[in-house]
């Protein structure tokens, strides 16, 4: 029979020499694990001698304890009646008696408002936060207001088919889910809940490298034909990335491509996140966390912690050949923010099959351009890229008209990240379904009001936005020569 400990006895073990924690009612001795904790020992010691379940559970996939601790480390059980009420956990409780009916939520702002009331302060700060003064985050959405539609009349618009292909994969909507980390902070179903919603709409889901569930768990219940991509943050310790790619390759019947993220080699300064309660250091995701939390400036927030361990040394010359050695899946480069880099990416086709124009949701370099600016640059300086590569965009999408505008400028797909997380926070998988349903219906309405059945028939007025995009020399000849000299 398992030994039962009084909470007071557990509380005595809170030093590096003897460190115990309570998880799910069990007492664990993590003293030997402290030096090996992916987020460093500091955060574990902050929870030493306490019940750490509330901090641990939302961000750890099932099976983590068994993977990192030995059977002998499980000492027994804690007497639950002796545990003190955790005052700090109050902020993690729901702030009202539950959300309103989902069908009463009419737009994505409604969903975000409900989710903000439902999720913890920590989750809200991580999802909402963006770099510095949030300029890029705001502009991501505001730029769409400066693009005007050009409706045509006397056109049969009874039919409106949104089905398309993204990277050659058949989907029923051009809207896809961008890689967004830590979904279980919003709802216990996590990324698997998002996958459940995507299945209903046959939408593509790009799984975050820093997901709160394993890729195997996320795709386990996928429907036949449901498609996923995997986001990769290349790590300083390359073997960690290589080991993950081995796992992704085994899931290639569902995960159809690898998306290498390049717009955040270092974390942006996200002040809302950094001010929040820091639970990120307890993350088990060793591919996203460095060894010593004491070296992390200011302690950071979830975003800061997730990025530690990410390599800032990626190059065209070295990284793509390395990637080719470890996966035969198509490669998509995420984080293109200039026409020059879009052009360079096209020179690496067919290994590189697509690019995602993105400024990381405004979470990396503040005042970086929105994806639409980059798309307009490509159309102006190197339109051939749109024929060589599939171009996707994300950031700031809140309306079906936003999707229409991106599509008719040449985007093949349009990603939503925060919106999916807010949907999950507002109503679990059903909340994500409602998010996709709203965008789908708005997209259909916009296309019908424009008098078109197909995206390629759309027309818009971008004059106001064109005044803001780069207007210097293309410089593509020098780039081509540079690439040739590096090969």
XYZ file of C-alpha atoms in Angstrom, residues 144-152 399-409 442-443 445-452 458-463:
36
model
C -7.018 45.145 -44.220
C -9.254 48.150 -43.533
C -7.193 50.138 -46.061
C -7.894 47.673 -48.860
C -11.174 48.256 -50.668
C -13.282 45.712 -52.482
C -14.553 46.149 -56.058
C -17.967 44.446 -56.316
C -19.367 43.413 -59.698
C -13.193 38.881 -40.953
C -14.095 36.915 -44.021
C -13.369 40.041 -46.058
C -9.785 39.898 -44.731
C -9.491 36.389 -46.128
C -10.912 37.486 -49.493
C -8.412 40.325 -49.794
C -5.430 38.105 -49.082
C -6.610 35.438 -51.508
C -7.194 37.749 -54.426
C -3.723 39.259 -53.958
C -18.384 35.729 -43.871
C -16.065 34.581 -46.648
C -21.033 36.254 -48.137
C -18.177 38.496 -49.253
C -17.586 36.486 -52.413
C -21.278 36.475 -53.322
C -21.603 40.217 -52.739
C -18.599 40.702 -55.013
C -20.359 38.671 -57.673
C -17.827 35.873 -57.942
C -11.915 38.770 -57.313
C -10.719 42.362 -57.639
C -9.697 44.926 -55.014
C -8.237 48.404 -54.654
C -4.887 48.465 -52.829
C -3.870 52.019 -53.713
